[in-house]
Amino acid sequence: MQRLILSELEESGSETASRLAKVQRAVQASQRCLVITGAGISVSSGIPDFRSPDGLFQQLKQKYPSSVTNGRDLFDATLFHDASMVNVFYSFMGELRTLIDQATCTPTHAFIKQLDEHGKLLRCYTQNIDSLEKRVGLETAFVQCEDTGDKTDSTDSVSKRRKQAMDKKFTRAVQLHGDLDTLICTICHTRCPFSHKLAQEFREGTPPPCPRCKEVEEIRGIVGKRSQTTGVLRPDIVLYNEMHPQGELIGSLNEYDLKRRPDLLIVIGTSLKIPGIKRMIREMSRCVHDSAQRTQRAGAGKVIFINRDEPPRGWNDVFDYFIEGDADQAVSLLPIHGDKLALHDESSSSSAESTQDAMSIPRICNPAMSIDRICNPPVDRVLEAKATAKRPSKPLSSILPPARVSGLRKRGSGKTPSRKITSMMKVVKSTTVAKPKLPDALRRSQRTRQQASNISPLVPS
């Protein structure tokens, strides 16, 4: 793994500039790129990350010291067993929703969108729940669902439509941990938008009841049936120790992308701590490196990691380049669709250098075999070649014996038969049909008749 420090780019004579040129060539030569993003790409939009010294985990510990001992506990599914943790969780989610509404897309999001517009992006897998990928124009839905006008929808109807219309190329950005755009009921799994009114209820720390369960409960009370448990709304995100509701579908998309033979993998803004993400990156890295052996494009088959902090141990054989620095600054140095002529000039210059190296060995042995002397021969050789071309050819009598010359002239053309005609004549001679042999008795009778015809008749004297 080669390391590139963005702060050292301005220093003259550093190796960072040469390594950056290789990374740029890899991005330009790529045709099937996969991107995996983390919370680091949304920091410049005003949304803090999780594990940095000033990230969300540290902020939660400082804000709720009596309830939260570890920031990760607030994103664990077991928090619903503790009433105090539930109140803190809903209050924090309401504040986070307000931050997301005020956030704007970053240059890194625009970079991923440009990859998609140029036809280079196979898919983007994001760990973020801010839905900025959707805001920049990347499709995050698994299928193209028709708008029926009903804002609430059940999970069963959605799953039926997904089974009917499943286009694996339709989804451009996969949200691995869900999003904060929708809420889901804990009982009936009804989904509804995360509106500003509901965000205000979240900030107060009280879980809002599910409107569908509340309506069903009112109808049951009118008809005289016993009451049932009413569900509450929670963010439609995946917490620790929780299974993804669309995990099987995401696995099929991941398998489909690996079969498409990606030639570039870019990992941006993640700490590489989640086991599922680590396994996904390693599988994609192996696939990208395998595709580099099949392709002939210069610079293809690279894995690039962009982050402020260096990766943990055990990733040197996974990443080819590590760009240390800000994600927005790093992607601004990566041209997506460079000038084809510039790429051609680089490839031609590299091929010329390789040709020069290959010709260096015979040049030492024979100085006359240089490229300059082959392309630009001496003037005396040129004049000699022109004089030879204008010189009349010698007559046949001065080269061949007289008998041979007369034989050629009798044939009419004065040219020897071609090899093709000669071979055809040999084939014809070898395929002539032999006369069938006659029986001995018939052969003796024919000989006797011939002898009798040759004897003259007797004439009386």
XYZ file of C-alpha atoms in Angstrom:
461
model
C 0.000 0.000 0.000
C 1.445 3.333 -1.093
C 0.701 6.351 1.062
C -0.170 9.805 -0.255
C -0.271 12.749 2.145
C -2.178 15.680 0.679
C -0.300 18.206 2.821
C 2.957 17.198 1.100
C 1.761 17.883 -2.440
C 3.216 21.387 -2.469
C 6.663 20.163 -1.476
C 8.987 19.897 -4.442
C 10.547 16.566 -5.242
C 8.193 14.484 -3.090
C 6.926 11.098 -4.224
C 3.329 12.101 -3.471
C 2.944 13.861 -6.822
C 4.088 10.819 -8.804
C 1.831 8.522 -6.807
C -1.074 10.909 -7.292
C -0.537 10.722 -11.046
C -0.928 6.931 -10.872
C -4.150 7.293 -8.891
C -5.498 9.786 -11.422
C -4.634 7.407 -14.248
C -6.481 4.596 -12.462
C -9.638 6.713 -12.080
C -9.535 7.864 -15.697
C -8.944 4.356 -17.043
C -11.715 2.821 -14.957
C -14.957 1.704 -16.576
C -16.647 -0.206 -13.740
C -16.128 1.493 -10.374
C -17.486 0.580 -6.951
C -17.619 3.149 -4.124
C -18.027 2.511 -0.371
C -18.563 5.570 1.817
C -18.731 6.301 5.528
C -19.594 9.208 7.796
C -16.387 11.039 6.857
C -17.820 12.296 3.555
C -20.631 14.219 5.330
C -18.502 16.060 7.901
C -18.104 19.122 5.692
C -21.906 19.359 5.372
C -22.298 19.887 9.124
C -22.994 16.297 10.208
C -20.315 14.971 12.596
C -18.895 11.500 12.231
C -19.025 8.841 14.944
C -15.581 7.785 16.150
C -13.406 10.898 15.837
C -12.384 12.795 19.015
C -15.156 15.344 18.349
C -17.603 12.836 16.831
C -21.087 11.816 17.856
C -20.014 9.193 20.357
C -17.983 11.709 22.367
C -20.708 14.343 22.121
C -23.280 11.905 23.488
C -21.073 11.000 26.448
C -20.591 14.672 27.297
C -24.269 15.564 26.852
C -25.723 12.562 28.691
C -23.021 11.530 31.189
C -25.447 9.770 33.530
C -27.169 7.679 30.858
C -24.547 7.062 28.175
C -21.219 5.520 29.121
C -20.346 4.556 25.578
C -21.681 6.314 22.507
C -22.113 3.021 20.716
C -24.691 1.915 23.323
C -27.108 4.477 21.934
C -27.043 2.683 18.564
C -27.556 -0.802 19.973
C -30.884 -2.616 19.621
C -30.859 -3.506 23.333
C -31.519 0.135 24.269
C -35.285 -0.423 23.927
C -35.196 -2.463 27.150
C -34.181 0.631 29.137
C -36.711 3.484 29.391
C -34.078 6.147 30.114
C -31.998 5.084 27.106
C -35.100 5.184 24.923
C -35.735 8.813 25.857
C -32.122 9.750 25.108
C -32.241 7.856 21.815
C -35.378 9.652 20.583
C -34.096 13.043 21.691
C -30.808 12.508 19.866
C -32.551 11.270 16.698
C -34.717 14.377 16.628
C -31.629 16.595 16.817
C -29.833 14.554 14.170
C -32.821 14.857 11.869
C -32.661 18.648 12.213
C -28.949 18.609 11.307
C -29.652 16.521 8.221
C -32.368 18.917 7.061
C -29.881 21.780 7.260
C -27.036 19.869 5.580
C -25.993 20.249 1.940
C -24.325 17.836 -0.429
C -20.534 17.830 -0.362
C -18.056 17.736 -3.269
C -17.561 14.039 -2.507
C -21.250 13.375 -3.166
C -20.947 15.352 -6.404
C -17.888 13.272 -7.360
C -19.868 10.036 -6.965
C -22.705 11.511 -9.017
C -20.250 12.442 -11.788
C -18.976 8.871 -11.849
C -22.557 7.765 -12.437
C -23.170 10.365 -15.148
C -20.051 9.279 -17.047
C -21.176 5.641 -16.933
C -18.319 4.518 -14.677
C -20.223 3.798 -11.457
C -21.460 0.272 -10.931
C -22.914 1.117 -7.510
C -22.286 3.074 -4.331
C -22.605 1.400 -0.930
C -22.997 3.918 1.883
C -23.076 3.476 5.655
C -24.625 6.905 6.177
C -28.228 7.507 7.181
C -28.419 11.144 6.009
C -29.740 10.321 2.490
C -27.464 12.914 0.878
C -26.845 10.421 -1.931
C -30.544 10.596 -2.775
C -30.450 14.385 -2.594
C -27.571 14.565 -5.071
C -29.533 12.471 -7.572
C -28.537 8.848 -6.931
C -31.432 6.396 -6.774
C -31.606 4.627 -3.415
C -34.831 2.647 -3.879
C -34.569 -1.021 -4.787
C -37.420 -0.869 -7.326
C -39.280 1.866 -9.132
C -42.564 1.903 -7.203
C -45.613 3.678 -8.546
C -46.938 6.600 -6.512
C -50.372 5.559 -5.303
C -50.937 8.740 -3.323
C -50.876 6.914 0.024
C -47.953 8.052 2.143
C -48.203 5.054 4.478
C -47.438 1.624 3.132
C -47.109 -1.798 4.674
C -44.078 -4.037 4.389
C -46.007 -6.878 2.717
C -47.178 -4.766 -0.211
C -43.692 -3.338 -0.698
C -42.139 -6.818 -0.711
C -44.674 -8.010 -3.294
C -43.836 -5.148 -5.629
C -40.124 -5.789 -5.147
C -40.578 -9.416 -6.155
C -42.556 -8.406 -9.239
C -40.149 -5.704 -10.504
C -36.534 -6.308 -9.525
C -34.022 -4.408 -11.637
C -30.538 -4.903 -10.215
C -29.186 -1.917 -12.151
C -31.891 0.465 -10.944
C -30.436 1.122 -7.484
C -27.416 3.420 -7.733
C -26.733 3.872 -3.995
C -27.403 1.160 -1.402
C -28.055 2.450 2.114
C -26.551 -0.301 4.234
C -27.857 1.111 7.537
C -31.164 2.588 6.415
C -32.058 6.287 6.460
C -33.750 8.950 8.555
C -36.226 9.920 5.854
C -38.812 7.404 7.042
C -40.124 5.983 10.308
C -41.387 2.462 10.885
C -43.861 1.060 13.401
C -42.549 -1.447 15.900
C -45.753 -3.552 15.670
C -47.358 -3.348 12.198
C -44.188 -2.178 10.361
C -46.041 0.641 8.656
C -43.740 3.306 7.212
C -44.360 7.046 7.152
C -42.227 10.122 6.396
C -40.097 11.666 9.129
C -41.815 15.061 9.107
C -40.828 18.192 11.032
C -43.760 17.684 13.394
C -42.575 14.185 14.265
C -39.017 15.473 14.641
C -40.254 17.899 17.271
C -41.884 15.032 19.182
C -38.623 13.100 18.939
C -36.629 15.978 20.430
C -38.931 15.930 23.459
C -37.852 12.319 24.083
C -41.314 10.759 23.726
C -41.889 8.003 21.151
C -44.878 8.997 18.956
C -47.611 6.366 18.510
C -48.190 4.706 15.169
C -51.131 6.389 13.366
C -52.241 3.144 11.762
C -52.249 1.184 15.028
C -54.079 4.065 16.689
C -56.754 4.045 13.979
C -57.208 0.277 14.252
C -57.517 0.582 18.036
C -60.259 3.187 17.704
C -62.212 0.973 15.285
C -61.930 -2.004 17.634
C -63.236 0.114 20.510
C -66.265 1.187 18.460
C -67.229 -2.367 17.531
C -66.696 -3.542 21.095
C -63.549 -5.642 20.668
C -60.778 -5.846 23.203
C -57.844 -3.497 22.885
C -54.467 -4.491 21.462
C -50.952 -3.195 21.870
C -50.325 0.020 19.949
C -46.958 0.330 18.266
C -44.687 3.356 18.292
C -42.665 4.897 15.486
C -38.903 4.518 15.397
C -36.300 5.551 12.781
C -36.002 3.133 9.883
C -32.308 2.472 10.519
C -30.321 -0.650 11.322
C -28.795 -0.707 14.806
C -26.099 -2.917 16.251
C -27.252 -6.497 17.005
C -30.050 -6.041 14.481
C -30.628 -7.756 11.153
C -31.149 -5.676 8.037
C -34.713 -6.208 6.741
C -33.395 -6.159 3.165
C -30.173 -8.039 3.853
C -30.920 -10.794 1.366
C -31.653 -8.289 -1.380
C -28.470 -6.310 -0.661
C -26.482 -9.557 -0.755
C -27.866 -10.370 -4.196
C -26.915 -6.893 -5.455
C -23.406 -7.292 -4.062
C -23.022 -10.680 -5.729
C -24.312 -9.251 -8.998
C -21.778 -6.397 -8.879
C -18.895 -8.798 -8.281
C -19.910 -10.795 -11.362
C -19.686 -7.612 -13.440
C -15.903 -7.556 -12.826
C -15.261 -4.099 -11.302
C -11.898 -2.565 -12.163
C -11.748 0.109 -9.443
C -12.772 0.320 -5.782
C -12.791 3.624 -3.853
C -13.372 3.539 -0.081
C -13.951 6.991 1.450
C -14.422 8.226 5.003
C -14.829 5.038 7.040
C -12.953 3.737 10.072
C -13.170 0.072 8.962
C -14.610 -1.077 12.294
C -17.865 -2.801 11.290
C -17.339 -6.508 10.485
C -19.823 -6.600 7.609
C -18.203 -3.641 5.868
C -14.745 -5.107 6.357
C -15.804 -8.377 4.759
C -17.447 -6.561 1.836
C -14.344 -4.456 1.148
C -12.047 -7.490 1.170
C -14.273 -9.401 -1.260
C -14.494 -6.441 -3.619
C -10.747 -5.855 -3.408
C -9.996 -9.433 -4.461
C -12.399 -9.116 -7.377
C -10.820 -5.838 -8.522
C -7.296 -7.261 -8.348
C -8.412 -10.334 -10.309
C -9.913 -8.145 -13.023
C -6.569 -6.327 -13.353
C -5.017 -9.559 -14.606
C -7.642 -9.862 -17.358
C -7.640 -6.267 -18.615
C -4.959 -4.585 -20.699
C -5.747 -0.982 -19.714
C -2.944 0.906 -18.018
C -3.609 1.687 -14.370
C -6.746 -0.426 -14.017
C -7.498 -2.770 -11.135
C -6.655 -0.505 -8.180
C -8.170 -0.127 -4.695
C -8.022 3.389 -3.201
C -8.666 4.348 0.425
C -9.328 8.015 1.300
C -9.544 8.983 4.978
C -8.129 11.346 7.582
C -6.849 8.485 9.722
C -4.746 5.618 8.473
C -6.318 2.149 8.249
C -5.770 -0.417 11.013
C -3.316 -3.256 10.702
C -3.922 -5.959 8.147
C -5.036 -3.741 5.246
C -1.763 -3.321 3.379
C -2.558 -6.135 0.953
C -6.129 -4.846 0.419
C -5.507 -1.218 -0.574
C -3.101 -0.135 -3.291
C -3.136 3.573 -2.368
C -3.993 5.398 0.861
C -4.740 9.108 0.457
C -4.446 10.753 3.860
C -6.426 13.958 4.158
C -9.787 15.573 3.601
C -12.153 13.645 1.326
C -13.365 16.731 -0.559
C -9.810 17.846 -1.266
C -8.825 14.360 -2.391
C -11.672 13.905 -4.889
C -11.022 17.378 -6.326
C -7.635 16.060 -7.498
C -9.163 13.039 -9.266
C -10.373 13.889 -12.792
C -13.114 11.487 -13.788
C -13.153 11.942 -17.539
C -9.708 13.119 -18.606
C -8.631 14.028 -22.122
C -8.337 10.879 -24.190
C -5.518 12.429 -26.147
C -3.578 13.028 -22.957
C -4.040 9.425 -21.945
C -2.948 8.326 -25.397
C 0.145 10.492 -25.205
C 1.050 8.994 -21.836
C 0.588 5.467 -23.105
C 2.532 6.217 -26.276
C 5.335 7.830 -24.315
C 5.511 4.851 -21.992
C 5.554 2.480 -24.962
C 8.282 4.574 -26.589
C 10.349 4.351 -23.420
C 9.897 0.589 -23.321
C 10.882 0.384 -27.009
C 13.949 2.510 -26.308
C 14.941 0.160 -23.495
C 14.381 -2.882 -25.669
C 16.602 -1.447 -28.435
C 19.389 -0.517 -26.056
C 20.875 -4.037 -25.967
C 21.314 -4.572 -29.740
C 22.533 -0.982 -30.081
C 25.494 -1.798 -27.891
C 26.356 -4.814 -30.024
C 25.711 -3.162 -33.408
C 25.561 0.657 -33.531
C 24.170 0.531 -37.081
C 20.884 -0.995 -35.786
C 19.639 2.186 -34.116
C 16.164 3.614 -34.655
C 17.579 6.817 -36.179
C 19.593 4.942 -38.795
C 16.646 2.683 -39.657
C 14.174 5.548 -40.037
C 16.729 7.966 -41.581
C 19.320 5.986 -43.617
C 22.469 7.698 -44.915
C 22.296 9.677 -48.142
C 24.667 7.347 -50.035
C 22.386 4.353 -49.319
C 19.365 6.262 -50.586
C 21.133 7.202 -53.830
C 22.318 3.629 -54.292
C 18.766 2.317 -53.832
C 17.429 4.792 -56.418
C 20.135 3.847 -58.918
C 19.379 0.164 -58.472
C 15.685 0.763 -59.091
C 16.405 2.594 -62.405
C 18.999 0.045 -63.611
C 17.695 -2.176 -66.516
C 17.357 -5.848 -65.852
C 19.761 -8.376 -67.469
C 18.591 -10.520 -70.429
C 17.743 -14.181 -69.892
C 20.513 -15.341 -72.225
C 23.160 -13.982 -69.849
C 21.715 -15.926 -66.903
C 20.302 -19.222 -68.308
C 21.820 -21.633 -70.836
C 20.597 -21.374 -74.479
C 18.650 -24.654 -74.317
C 16.704 -23.443 -71.289
C 15.942 -20.096 -72.913
C 14.671 -21.714 -76.121
C 12.513 -24.093 -74.112
C 10.910 -21.215 -72.259
C 10.264 -19.299 -75.471
C 8.594 -22.331 -77.100
C 6.117 -22.419 -74.228
C 4.937 -18.973 -75.288
C 5.008 -16.941 -72.082
C 8.689 -17.257 -71.289
C 7.794 -17.918 -67.650
C 8.100 -21.053 -65.619
C 4.865 -22.562 -64.354
C 3.865 -21.435 -60.895
C 4.107 -23.643 -57.851
C 0.347 -23.797 -57.614
C -0.080 -25.127 -61.149
C 2.755 -27.607 -60.677
C 1.183 -28.976 -57.515
C -2.170 -29.299 -59.288
C -0.529 -31.239 -62.109
C 1.030 -33.616 -59.589
C -2.352 -34.181 -58.017
C -3.921 -34.906 -61.421
C -1.165 -37.327 -62.332
C -1.469 -39.110 -59.032
C -5.244 -39.446 -59.395
C -5.356 -40.920 -62.960
C -7.473 -44.059 -63.207
C -5.536 -47.229 -64.175
C -6.894 -49.634 -66.815
C -8.565 -52.688 -65.364
C -6.786 -56.021 -65.823
C -8.432 -58.603 -68.148
C -8.693 -62.292 -67.370
C -5.915 -64.550 -68.763
C -8.226 -66.506 -71.112
C -9.633 -63.287 -72.649
C -6.142 -61.850 -72.993
C -4.860 -64.993 -74.854
C -7.819 -64.931 -77.214
C -7.196 -61.306 -78.114
C -3.502 -62.047 -78.759
C -4.425 -64.989 -81.053
C -6.815 -62.818 -83.082
C -4.164 -60.151 -83.529
C -1.597 -62.676 -84.781
C -4.101 -64.155 -87.200
C -4.871 -60.764 -88.675
C -1.165 -60.098 -89.312
C -0.746 -63.345 -91.431
C -1.306 -62.726 -95.198
C -3.781 -65.067 -96.992
C -2.416 -67.886 -99.228
C -2.367 -67.045 -102.968
C -2.052 -69.946 -105.480
C 0.992 -69.751 -107.694
